[in-house]
Tab-separated table of C-alpha atoms and ligand atoms in Angstrom:
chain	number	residue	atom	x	y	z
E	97	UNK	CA	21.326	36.045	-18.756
E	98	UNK	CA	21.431	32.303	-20.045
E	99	UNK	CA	18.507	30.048	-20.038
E	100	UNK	CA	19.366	28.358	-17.120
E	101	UNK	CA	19.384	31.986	-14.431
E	102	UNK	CA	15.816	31.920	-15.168
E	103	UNK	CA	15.326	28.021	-14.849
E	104	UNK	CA	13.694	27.877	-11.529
E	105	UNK	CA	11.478	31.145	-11.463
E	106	UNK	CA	8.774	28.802	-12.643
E	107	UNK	CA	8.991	26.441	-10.164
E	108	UNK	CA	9.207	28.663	-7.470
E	109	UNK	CA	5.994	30.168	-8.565
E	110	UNK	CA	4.252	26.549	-8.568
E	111	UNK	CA	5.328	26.073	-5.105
E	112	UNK	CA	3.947	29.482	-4.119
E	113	UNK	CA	0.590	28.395	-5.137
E	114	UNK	CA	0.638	25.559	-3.727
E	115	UNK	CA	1.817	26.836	-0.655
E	116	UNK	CA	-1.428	29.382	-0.820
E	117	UNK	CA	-3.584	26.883	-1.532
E	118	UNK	CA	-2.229	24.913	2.091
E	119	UNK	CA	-1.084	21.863	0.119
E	120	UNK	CA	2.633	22.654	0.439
E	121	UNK	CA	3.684	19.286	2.266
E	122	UNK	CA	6.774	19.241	4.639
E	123	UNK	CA	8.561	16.292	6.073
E	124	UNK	CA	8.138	15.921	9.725
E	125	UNK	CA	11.149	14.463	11.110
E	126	UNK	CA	10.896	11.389	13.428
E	127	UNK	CA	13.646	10.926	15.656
E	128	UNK	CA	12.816	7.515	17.385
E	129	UNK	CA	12.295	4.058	15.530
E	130	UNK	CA	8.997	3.362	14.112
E	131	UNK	CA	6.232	2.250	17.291
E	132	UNK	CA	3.372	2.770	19.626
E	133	UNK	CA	4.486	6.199	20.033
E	134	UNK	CA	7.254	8.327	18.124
E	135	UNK	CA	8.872	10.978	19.225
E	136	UNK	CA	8.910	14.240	16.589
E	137	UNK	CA	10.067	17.681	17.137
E	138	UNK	CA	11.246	16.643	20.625
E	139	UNK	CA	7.895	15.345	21.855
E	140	UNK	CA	6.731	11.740	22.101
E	141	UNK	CA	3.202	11.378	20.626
E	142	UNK	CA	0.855	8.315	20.320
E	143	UNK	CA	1.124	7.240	16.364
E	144	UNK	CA	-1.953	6.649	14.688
E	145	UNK	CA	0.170	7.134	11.318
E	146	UNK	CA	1.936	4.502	10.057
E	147	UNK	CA	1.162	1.316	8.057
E	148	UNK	CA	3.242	-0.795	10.734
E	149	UNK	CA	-0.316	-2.540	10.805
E	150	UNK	CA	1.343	-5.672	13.238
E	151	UNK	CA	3.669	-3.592	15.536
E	152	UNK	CA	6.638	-5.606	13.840
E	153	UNK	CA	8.826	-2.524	12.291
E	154	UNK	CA	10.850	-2.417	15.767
E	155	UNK	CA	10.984	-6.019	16.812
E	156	UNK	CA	14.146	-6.965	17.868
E	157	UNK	CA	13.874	-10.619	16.890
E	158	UNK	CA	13.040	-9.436	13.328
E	159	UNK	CA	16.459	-6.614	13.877
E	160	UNK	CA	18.557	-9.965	15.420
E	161	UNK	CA	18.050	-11.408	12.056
E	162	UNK	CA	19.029	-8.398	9.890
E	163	UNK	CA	22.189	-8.552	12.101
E	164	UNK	CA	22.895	-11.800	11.696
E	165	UNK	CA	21.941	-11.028	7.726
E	166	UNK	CA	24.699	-8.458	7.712
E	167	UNK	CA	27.186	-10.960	9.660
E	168	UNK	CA	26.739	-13.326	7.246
E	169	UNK	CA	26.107	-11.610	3.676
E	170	UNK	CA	27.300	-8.104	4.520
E	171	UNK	CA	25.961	-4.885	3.792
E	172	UNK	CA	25.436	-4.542	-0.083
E	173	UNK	CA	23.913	-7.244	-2.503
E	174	UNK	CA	26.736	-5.370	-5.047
E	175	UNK	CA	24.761	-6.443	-8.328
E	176	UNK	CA	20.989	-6.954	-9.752
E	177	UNK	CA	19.204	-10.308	-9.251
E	178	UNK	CA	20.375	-11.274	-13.013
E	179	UNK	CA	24.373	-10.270	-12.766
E	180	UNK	CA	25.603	-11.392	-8.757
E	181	UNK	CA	23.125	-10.451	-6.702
E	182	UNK	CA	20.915	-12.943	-6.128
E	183	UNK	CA	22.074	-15.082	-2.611
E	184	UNK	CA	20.903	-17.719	-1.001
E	185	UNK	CA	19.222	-15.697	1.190
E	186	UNK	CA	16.917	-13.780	-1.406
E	187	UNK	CA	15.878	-17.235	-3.256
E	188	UNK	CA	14.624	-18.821	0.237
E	189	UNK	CA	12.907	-15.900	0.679
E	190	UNK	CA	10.899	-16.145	-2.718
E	191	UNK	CA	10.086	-19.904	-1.784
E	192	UNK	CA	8.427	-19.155	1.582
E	193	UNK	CA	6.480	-16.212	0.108
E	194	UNK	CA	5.538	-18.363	-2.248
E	195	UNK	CA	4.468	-21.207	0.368
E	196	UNK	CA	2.650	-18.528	2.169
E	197	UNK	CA	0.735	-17.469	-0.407
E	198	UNK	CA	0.211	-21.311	-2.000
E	199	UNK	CA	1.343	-20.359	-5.149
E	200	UNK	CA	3.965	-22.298	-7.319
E	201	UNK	CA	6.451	-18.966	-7.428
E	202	UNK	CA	7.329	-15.650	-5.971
E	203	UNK	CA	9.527	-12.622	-7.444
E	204	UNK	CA	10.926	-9.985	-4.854
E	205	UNK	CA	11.635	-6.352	-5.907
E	206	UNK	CA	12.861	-3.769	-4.609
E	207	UNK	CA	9.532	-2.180	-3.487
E	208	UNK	CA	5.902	-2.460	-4.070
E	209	UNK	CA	6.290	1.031	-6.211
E	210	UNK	CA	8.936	-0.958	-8.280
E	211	UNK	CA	6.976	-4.151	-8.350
E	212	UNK	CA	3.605	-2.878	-9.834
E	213	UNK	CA	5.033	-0.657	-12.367
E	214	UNK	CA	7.822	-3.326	-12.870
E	215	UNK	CA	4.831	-5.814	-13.671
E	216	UNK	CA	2.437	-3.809	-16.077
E	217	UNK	CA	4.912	-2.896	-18.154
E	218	UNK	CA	6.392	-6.231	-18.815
E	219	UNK	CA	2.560	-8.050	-19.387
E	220	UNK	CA	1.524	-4.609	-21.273
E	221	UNK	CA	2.500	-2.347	-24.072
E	222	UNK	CA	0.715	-0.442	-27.033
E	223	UNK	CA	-2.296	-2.407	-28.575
E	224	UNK	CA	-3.313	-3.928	-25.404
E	225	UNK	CA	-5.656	-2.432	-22.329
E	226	UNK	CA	-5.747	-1.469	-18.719
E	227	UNK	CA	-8.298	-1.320	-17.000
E	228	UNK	CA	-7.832	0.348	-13.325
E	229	UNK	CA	-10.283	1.239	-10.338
E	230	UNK	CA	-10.193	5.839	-9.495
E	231	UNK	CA	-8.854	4.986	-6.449
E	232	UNK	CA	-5.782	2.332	-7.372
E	233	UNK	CA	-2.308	3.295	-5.596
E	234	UNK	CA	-0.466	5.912	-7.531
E	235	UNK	CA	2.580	2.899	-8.824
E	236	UNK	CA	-0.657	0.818	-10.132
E	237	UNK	CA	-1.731	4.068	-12.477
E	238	UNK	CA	1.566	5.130	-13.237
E	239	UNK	CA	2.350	1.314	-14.235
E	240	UNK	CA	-0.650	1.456	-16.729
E	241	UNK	CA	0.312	5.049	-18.601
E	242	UNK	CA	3.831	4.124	-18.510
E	243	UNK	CA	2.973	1.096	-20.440
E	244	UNK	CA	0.994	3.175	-23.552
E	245	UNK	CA	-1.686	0.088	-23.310
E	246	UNK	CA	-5.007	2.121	-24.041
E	247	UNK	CA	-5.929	3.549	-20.245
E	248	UNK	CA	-9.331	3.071	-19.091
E	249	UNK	CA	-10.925	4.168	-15.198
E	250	UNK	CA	-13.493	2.951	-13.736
E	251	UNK	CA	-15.346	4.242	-10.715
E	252	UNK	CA	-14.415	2.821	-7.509
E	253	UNK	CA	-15.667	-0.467	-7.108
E	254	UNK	CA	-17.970	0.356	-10.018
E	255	UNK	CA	-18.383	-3.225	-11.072
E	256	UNK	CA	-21.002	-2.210	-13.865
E	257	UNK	CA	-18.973	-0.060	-14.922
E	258	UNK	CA	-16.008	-2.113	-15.281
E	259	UNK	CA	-18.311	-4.756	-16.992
E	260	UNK	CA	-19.504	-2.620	-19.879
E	261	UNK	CA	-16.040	-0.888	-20.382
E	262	UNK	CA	-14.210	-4.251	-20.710
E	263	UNK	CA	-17.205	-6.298	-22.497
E	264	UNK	CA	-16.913	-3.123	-25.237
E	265	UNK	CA	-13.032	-3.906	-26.038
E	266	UNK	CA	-13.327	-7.519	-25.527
E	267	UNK	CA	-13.247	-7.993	-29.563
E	268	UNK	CA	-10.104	-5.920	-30.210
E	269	UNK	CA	-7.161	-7.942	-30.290
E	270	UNK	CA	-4.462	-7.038	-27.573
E	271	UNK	CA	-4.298	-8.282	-23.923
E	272	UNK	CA	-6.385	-6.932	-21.392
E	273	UNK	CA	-5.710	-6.618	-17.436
E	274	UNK	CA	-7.954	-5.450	-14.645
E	275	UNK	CA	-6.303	-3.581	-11.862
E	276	UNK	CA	-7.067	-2.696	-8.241
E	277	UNK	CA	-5.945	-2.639	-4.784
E	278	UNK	CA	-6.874	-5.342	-2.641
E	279	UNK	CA	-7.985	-3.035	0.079
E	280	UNK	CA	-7.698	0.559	-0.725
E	281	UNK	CA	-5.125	2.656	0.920
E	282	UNK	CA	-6.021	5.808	1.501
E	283	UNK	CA	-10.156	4.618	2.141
E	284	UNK	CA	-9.628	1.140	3.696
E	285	UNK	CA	-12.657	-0.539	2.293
E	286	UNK	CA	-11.955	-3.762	-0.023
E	287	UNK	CA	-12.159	-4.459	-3.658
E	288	UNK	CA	-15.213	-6.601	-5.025
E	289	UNK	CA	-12.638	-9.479	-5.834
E	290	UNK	CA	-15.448	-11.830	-6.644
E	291	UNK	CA	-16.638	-9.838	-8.920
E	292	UNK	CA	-13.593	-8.690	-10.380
E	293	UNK	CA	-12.883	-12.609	-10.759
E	294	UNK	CA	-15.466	-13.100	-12.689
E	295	UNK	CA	-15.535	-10.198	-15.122
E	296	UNK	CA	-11.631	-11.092	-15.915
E	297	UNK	CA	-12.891	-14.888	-16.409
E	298	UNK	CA	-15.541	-13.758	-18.231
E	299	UNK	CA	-13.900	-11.865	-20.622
E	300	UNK	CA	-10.265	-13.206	-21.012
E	301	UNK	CA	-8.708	-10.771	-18.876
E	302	UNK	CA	-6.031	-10.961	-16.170
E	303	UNK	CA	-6.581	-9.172	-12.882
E	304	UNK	CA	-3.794	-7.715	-10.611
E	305	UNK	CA	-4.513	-7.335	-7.139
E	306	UNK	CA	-2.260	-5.090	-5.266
E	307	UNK	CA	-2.840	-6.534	-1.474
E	308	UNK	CA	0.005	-4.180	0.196
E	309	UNK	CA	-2.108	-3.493	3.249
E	310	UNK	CA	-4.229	-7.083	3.266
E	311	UNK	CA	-1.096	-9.536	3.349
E	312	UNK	CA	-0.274	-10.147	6.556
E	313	UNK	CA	-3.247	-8.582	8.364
E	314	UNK	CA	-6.208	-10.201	6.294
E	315	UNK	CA	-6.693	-14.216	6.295
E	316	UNK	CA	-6.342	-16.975	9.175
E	317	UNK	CA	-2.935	-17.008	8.690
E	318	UNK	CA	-2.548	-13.455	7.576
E	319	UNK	CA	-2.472	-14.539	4.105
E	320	UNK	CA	-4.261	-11.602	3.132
E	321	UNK	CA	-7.047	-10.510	1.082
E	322	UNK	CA	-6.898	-12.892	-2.079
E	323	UNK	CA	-7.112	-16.249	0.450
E	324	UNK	CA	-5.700	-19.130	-0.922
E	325	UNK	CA	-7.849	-21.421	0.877
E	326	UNK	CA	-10.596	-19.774	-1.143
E	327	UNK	CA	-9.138	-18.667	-4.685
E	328	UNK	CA	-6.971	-20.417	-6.990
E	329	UNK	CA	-3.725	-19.031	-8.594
E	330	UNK	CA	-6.114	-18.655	-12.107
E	331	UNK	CA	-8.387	-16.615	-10.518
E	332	UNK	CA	-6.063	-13.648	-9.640
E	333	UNK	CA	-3.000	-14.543	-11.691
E	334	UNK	CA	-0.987	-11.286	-10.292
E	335	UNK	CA	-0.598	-10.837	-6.988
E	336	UNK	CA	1.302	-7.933	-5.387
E	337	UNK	CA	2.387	-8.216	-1.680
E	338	UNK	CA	4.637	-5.381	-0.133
E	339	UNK	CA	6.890	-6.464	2.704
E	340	UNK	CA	7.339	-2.338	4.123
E	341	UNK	CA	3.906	-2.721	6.078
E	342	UNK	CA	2.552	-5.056	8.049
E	343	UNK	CA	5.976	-7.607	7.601
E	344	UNK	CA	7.978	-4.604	9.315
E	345	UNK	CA	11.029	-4.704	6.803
E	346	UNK	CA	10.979	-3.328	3.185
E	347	UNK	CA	10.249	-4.483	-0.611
E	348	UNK	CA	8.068	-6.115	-2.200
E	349	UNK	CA	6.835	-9.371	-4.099
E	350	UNK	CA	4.665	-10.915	-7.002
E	351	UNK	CA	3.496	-14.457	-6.846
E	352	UNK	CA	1.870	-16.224	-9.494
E	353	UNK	CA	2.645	-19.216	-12.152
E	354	UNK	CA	5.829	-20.402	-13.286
E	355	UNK	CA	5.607	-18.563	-16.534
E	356	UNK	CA	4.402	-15.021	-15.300
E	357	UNK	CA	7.519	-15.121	-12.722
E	358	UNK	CA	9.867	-16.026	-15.697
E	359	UNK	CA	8.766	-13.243	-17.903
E	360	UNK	CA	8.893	-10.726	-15.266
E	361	UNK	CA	12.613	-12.435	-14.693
E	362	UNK	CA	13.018	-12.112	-18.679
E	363	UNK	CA	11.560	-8.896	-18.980
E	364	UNK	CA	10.594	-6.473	-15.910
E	365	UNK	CA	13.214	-3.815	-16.568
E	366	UNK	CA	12.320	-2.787	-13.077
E	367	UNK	CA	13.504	-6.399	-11.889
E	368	UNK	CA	16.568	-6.282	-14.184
E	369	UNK	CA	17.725	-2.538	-14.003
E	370	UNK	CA	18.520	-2.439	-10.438
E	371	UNK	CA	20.390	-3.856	-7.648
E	372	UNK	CA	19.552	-6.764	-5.397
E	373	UNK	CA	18.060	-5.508	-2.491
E	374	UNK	CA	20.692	-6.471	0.473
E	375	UNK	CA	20.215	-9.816	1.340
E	376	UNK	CA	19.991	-9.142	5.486
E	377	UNK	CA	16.755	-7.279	4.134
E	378	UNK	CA	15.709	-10.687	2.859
E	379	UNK	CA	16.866	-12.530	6.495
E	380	UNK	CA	15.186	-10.133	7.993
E	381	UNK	CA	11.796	-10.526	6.073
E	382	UNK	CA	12.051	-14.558	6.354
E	383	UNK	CA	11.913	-14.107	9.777
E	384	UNK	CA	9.004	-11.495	9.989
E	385	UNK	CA	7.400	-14.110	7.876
E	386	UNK	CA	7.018	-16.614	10.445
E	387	UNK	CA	6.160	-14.618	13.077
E	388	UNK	CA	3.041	-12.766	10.841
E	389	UNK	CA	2.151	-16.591	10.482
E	390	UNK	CA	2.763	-17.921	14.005
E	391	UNK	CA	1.013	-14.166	16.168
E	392	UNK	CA	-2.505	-14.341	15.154
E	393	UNK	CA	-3.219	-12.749	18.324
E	394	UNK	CA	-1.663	-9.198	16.204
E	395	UNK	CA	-4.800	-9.786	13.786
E	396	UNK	CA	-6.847	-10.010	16.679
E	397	UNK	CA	-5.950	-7.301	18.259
E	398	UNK	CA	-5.986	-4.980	15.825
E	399	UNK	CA	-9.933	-6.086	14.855
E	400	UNK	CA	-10.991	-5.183	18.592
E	401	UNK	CA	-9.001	-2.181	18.376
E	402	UNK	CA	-10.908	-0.908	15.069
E	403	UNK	CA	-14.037	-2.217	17.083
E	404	UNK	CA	-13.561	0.074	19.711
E	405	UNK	CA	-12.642	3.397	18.186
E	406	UNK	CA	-15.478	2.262	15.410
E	407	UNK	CA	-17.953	2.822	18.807
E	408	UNK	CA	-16.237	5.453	20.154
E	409	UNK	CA	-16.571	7.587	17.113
E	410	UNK	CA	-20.043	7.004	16.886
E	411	UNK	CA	-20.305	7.852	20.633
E	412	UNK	CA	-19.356	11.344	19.236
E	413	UNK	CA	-21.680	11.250	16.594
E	414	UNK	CA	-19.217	11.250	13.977
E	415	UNK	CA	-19.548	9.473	10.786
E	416	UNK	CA	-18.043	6.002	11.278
E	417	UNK	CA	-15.786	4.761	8.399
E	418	UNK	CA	-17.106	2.016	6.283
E	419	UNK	CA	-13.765	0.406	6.727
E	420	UNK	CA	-13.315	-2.158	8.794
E	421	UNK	CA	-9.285	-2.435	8.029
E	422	UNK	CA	-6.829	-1.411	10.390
E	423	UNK	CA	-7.403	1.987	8.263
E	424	UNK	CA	-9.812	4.180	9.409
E	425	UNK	CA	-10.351	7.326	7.474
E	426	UNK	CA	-12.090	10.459	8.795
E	427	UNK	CA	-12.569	12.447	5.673
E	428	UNK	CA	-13.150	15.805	6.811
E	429	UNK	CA	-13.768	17.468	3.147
E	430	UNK	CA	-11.992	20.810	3.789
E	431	UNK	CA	-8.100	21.297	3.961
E	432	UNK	CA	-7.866	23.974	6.131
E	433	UNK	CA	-10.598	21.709	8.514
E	434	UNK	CA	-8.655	18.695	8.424
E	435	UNK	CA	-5.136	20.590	9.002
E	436	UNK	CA	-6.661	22.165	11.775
E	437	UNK	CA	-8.421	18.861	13.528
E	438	UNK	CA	-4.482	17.975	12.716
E	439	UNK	CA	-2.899	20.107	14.424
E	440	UNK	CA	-5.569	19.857	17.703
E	441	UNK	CA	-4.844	16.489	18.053
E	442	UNK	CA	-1.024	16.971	17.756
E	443	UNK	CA	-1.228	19.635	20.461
E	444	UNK	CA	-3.043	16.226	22.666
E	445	UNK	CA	-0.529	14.093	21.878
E	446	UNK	CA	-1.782	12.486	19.510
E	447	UNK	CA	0.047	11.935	16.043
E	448	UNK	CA	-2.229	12.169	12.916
E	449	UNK	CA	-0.675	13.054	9.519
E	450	UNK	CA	-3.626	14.888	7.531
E	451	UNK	CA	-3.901	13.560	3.838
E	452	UNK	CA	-4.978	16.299	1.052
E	453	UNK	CA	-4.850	16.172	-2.898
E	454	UNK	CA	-3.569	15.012	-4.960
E	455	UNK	CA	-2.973	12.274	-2.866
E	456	UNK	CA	-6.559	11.717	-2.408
E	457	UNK	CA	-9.392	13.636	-4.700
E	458	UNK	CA	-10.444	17.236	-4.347
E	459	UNK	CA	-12.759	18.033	-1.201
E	460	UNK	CA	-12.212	14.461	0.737
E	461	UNK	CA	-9.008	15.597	3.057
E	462	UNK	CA	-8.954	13.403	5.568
E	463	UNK	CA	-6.862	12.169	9.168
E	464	UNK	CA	-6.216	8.621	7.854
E	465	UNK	CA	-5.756	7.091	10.870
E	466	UNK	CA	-4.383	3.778	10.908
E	467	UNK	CA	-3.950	1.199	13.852
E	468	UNK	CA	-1.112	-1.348	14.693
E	469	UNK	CA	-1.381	-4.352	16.809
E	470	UNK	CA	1.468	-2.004	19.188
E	471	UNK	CA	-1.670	-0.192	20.502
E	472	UNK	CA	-3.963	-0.614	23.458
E	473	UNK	CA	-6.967	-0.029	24.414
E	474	UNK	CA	-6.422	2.929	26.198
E	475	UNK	CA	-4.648	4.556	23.117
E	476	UNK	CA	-7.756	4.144	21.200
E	477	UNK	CA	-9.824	5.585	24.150
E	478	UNK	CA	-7.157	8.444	24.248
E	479	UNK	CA	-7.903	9.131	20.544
E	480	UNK	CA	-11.559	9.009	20.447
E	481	UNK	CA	-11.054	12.113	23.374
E	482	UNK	CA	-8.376	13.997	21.852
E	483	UNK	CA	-10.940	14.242	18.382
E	484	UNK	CA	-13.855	14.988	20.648
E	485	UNK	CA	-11.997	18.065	22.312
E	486	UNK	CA	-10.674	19.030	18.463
E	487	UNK	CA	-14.024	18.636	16.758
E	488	UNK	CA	-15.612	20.575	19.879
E	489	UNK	CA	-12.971	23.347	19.369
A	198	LIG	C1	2.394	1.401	-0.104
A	198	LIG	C2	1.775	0.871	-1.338
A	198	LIG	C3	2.551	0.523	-2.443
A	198	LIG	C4	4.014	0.841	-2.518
A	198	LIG	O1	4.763	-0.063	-1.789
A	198	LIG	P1	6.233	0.363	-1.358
A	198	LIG	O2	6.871	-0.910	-1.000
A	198	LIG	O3	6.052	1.297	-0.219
A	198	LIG	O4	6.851	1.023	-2.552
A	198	LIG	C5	1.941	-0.074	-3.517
A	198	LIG	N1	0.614	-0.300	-3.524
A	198	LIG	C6	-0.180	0.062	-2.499
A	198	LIG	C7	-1.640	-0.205	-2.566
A	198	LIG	C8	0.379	0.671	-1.383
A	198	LIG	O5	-0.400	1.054	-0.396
């Protein structure tokens, strides 16, 4: 037999184990847009799983201007930002992200996955260091090994940690970035961004803040975690935003000085090996931007919402999550437990995807529940009841 009869015999064994060990994952396939409730496997069920944190991935003023994108600029972008593909559309964009954020420039890419290894790799490569919090997104870490800077953890939010590690390679020559989510996805609790601030000041080191699930929900204006009212560009000179969350649409951005945003232009072979994303995508996201700035009443909403099932939960005598992001984690340890609690609260209506390693460490599965500003109150209260009856169980 040649090499290749046998190729897959090994692979088929991995997936064996992992379907033993109850960590094969499976798609579950959604047929209704994106909303309060989604309708999977024929049934319509109250989602508490998406990161559609303002309720804006089905508005139809956002889909009017997507349609009037595609009127106007057609389907396709046809080339990467450097050959054709950079319209009209995609540079206003940039300028009102970077308005919104208050810094002088803004980069789009393709997605936030794109974006952060897109931007380590361009700032990083062998010689220098990266520093990055246990719990950083999955595109943040692979960005760092992909770069072959030296790799160095910390604990999450282990600020002492991250002191001594980065005072004990601050002689070696080399550049040296910090790393971390500005609120952490899969945990919902915030980085110490003061503190990571001043450790990067401190010791000549850039930070990157990754604020995919603060921008838009975090701030007055939804500005997000790194507030610009509050920190200047020097203080966190990378800053991530992803537009596939609370803006509704898809991609991503970095925002920072003129001369990060023309390296990443000059450099990023993320930013220069792919196409254009289609500029509709970018209509579409200029008008999401203006109503994430103009419906504070979303932030609000989603703050009493977290409020509420915060209480209920403790009603129950559950533990309540330290998080007080729309992200509210019940890590249940076990993954037959938290597949179970799963599948009790599908049977209720209720739609709650469980989340096991390696997405999140060994022994901390967990219903990551997430809210949107599309709920109610009585969704909440439906919640807190369907995990009563499923813990009772
Ligand atoms: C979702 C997410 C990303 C990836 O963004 P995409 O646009 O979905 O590729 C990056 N960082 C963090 C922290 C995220 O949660």
């Amino acid at each position: 037999m040649s090499k290749h009869e046998h190729g897959f015999r090994d692979l088929e064994a991995r997936l064996d184990v992992l379907r033993t060990r109850q960590l094969f994952r499976t798609r579950r396939i959604v047929e209704s847009p994106q909303g309060r409730e989604i309708v999977v496997d024929g049934r319509s069920l109250l989602n508490f799983s998406s990161n559609d944190y303002l309720g804006l991935a089905s508005d139809p003023r956002i889909a009017e201007a997507f349609q009037e994108g595609i009127r106007t600029w057609g389907s396709g972008s046809g080339a990467s930002h450097l050959i054709s593909g950079h319209t009209a559309a995609h540079h206003a964009l940039e300028e009102e992200l970077a308005d919104f954020v208050e810094r002088p420039r803004a980069l789009l890419f393709g997605s936030g996955y794109a974006a952060n290894v897109g931007v380590i790799n361009a700032l990083l490569s062998i010689g220098d260091q990266v520093f990055e919090d246990r719990l950083n997104h999955a595109s943040l870490l692979d960005g760092g090994w992909i770069s072959r800077a030296d790799f160095q953890w910390f604990e999450h939010r282990d600020m002492d940690q991250l002191r001594c590690l980065v005072e004990r390679g601050a002689d070696r020559l080399g550049r040296r970035l910090i790393v971390s989510d500005g609120i952490f996805s899969m945990d919902g609790d915030q980085c110490r961004l003061d503190e990571l601030i001043a450790i990067a000041q401190r010791t000549e080191s850039w930070l990157q803040i990754d604020d995919a699930h603060g921008i838009g929900v975090y701030g007055p204006h939804g500005k997000g975690t790194v507030d610009p009212a509050r920190y200047a560009t020097q203080d966190v000179p990378v800053l991530i935003g992803t537009l596939g969350k609370a803006f509704g649409t898809a991609g991503a951005f970095v925002a920072g000085e003129e001369a990060l945003i023309e390296t990443l232009v000059q450099r990023s072979r993320n930013y220069i090996f792919t196409t254009a994303m289609p500029a509709a995508l970018a209509c579409a996201t200029s008008r999401s931007l203006k109503i994430v700035q103009q419906e504070s009443w979303r932030r609000s909403r989603l703050t009493s919402l977290v409020r509420r099932f915060q209480k209920g939960v403790q009603s129950l005598e559950l533990p309540v999550p330290s998080s007080c992001s729309p992200i509210q984690p019940l890590v249940l340890g076990g993954t037959e437990m938290t597949l179970s609690v799963a599948r009790s609260l599908e049977e209720q209506g209720c739609f709650v995807v469980p989340i096991r390693p390696p997405t999140v460490p060994v022994d901390t599965s967990r219903l990551r529940i997430t809210f949107t500003a599309a709920h109610s109150e009585a969704d909440v209260d439906r919640l807190v009841d369907a995990l009563n009856a499923a813990y009772t169980e």
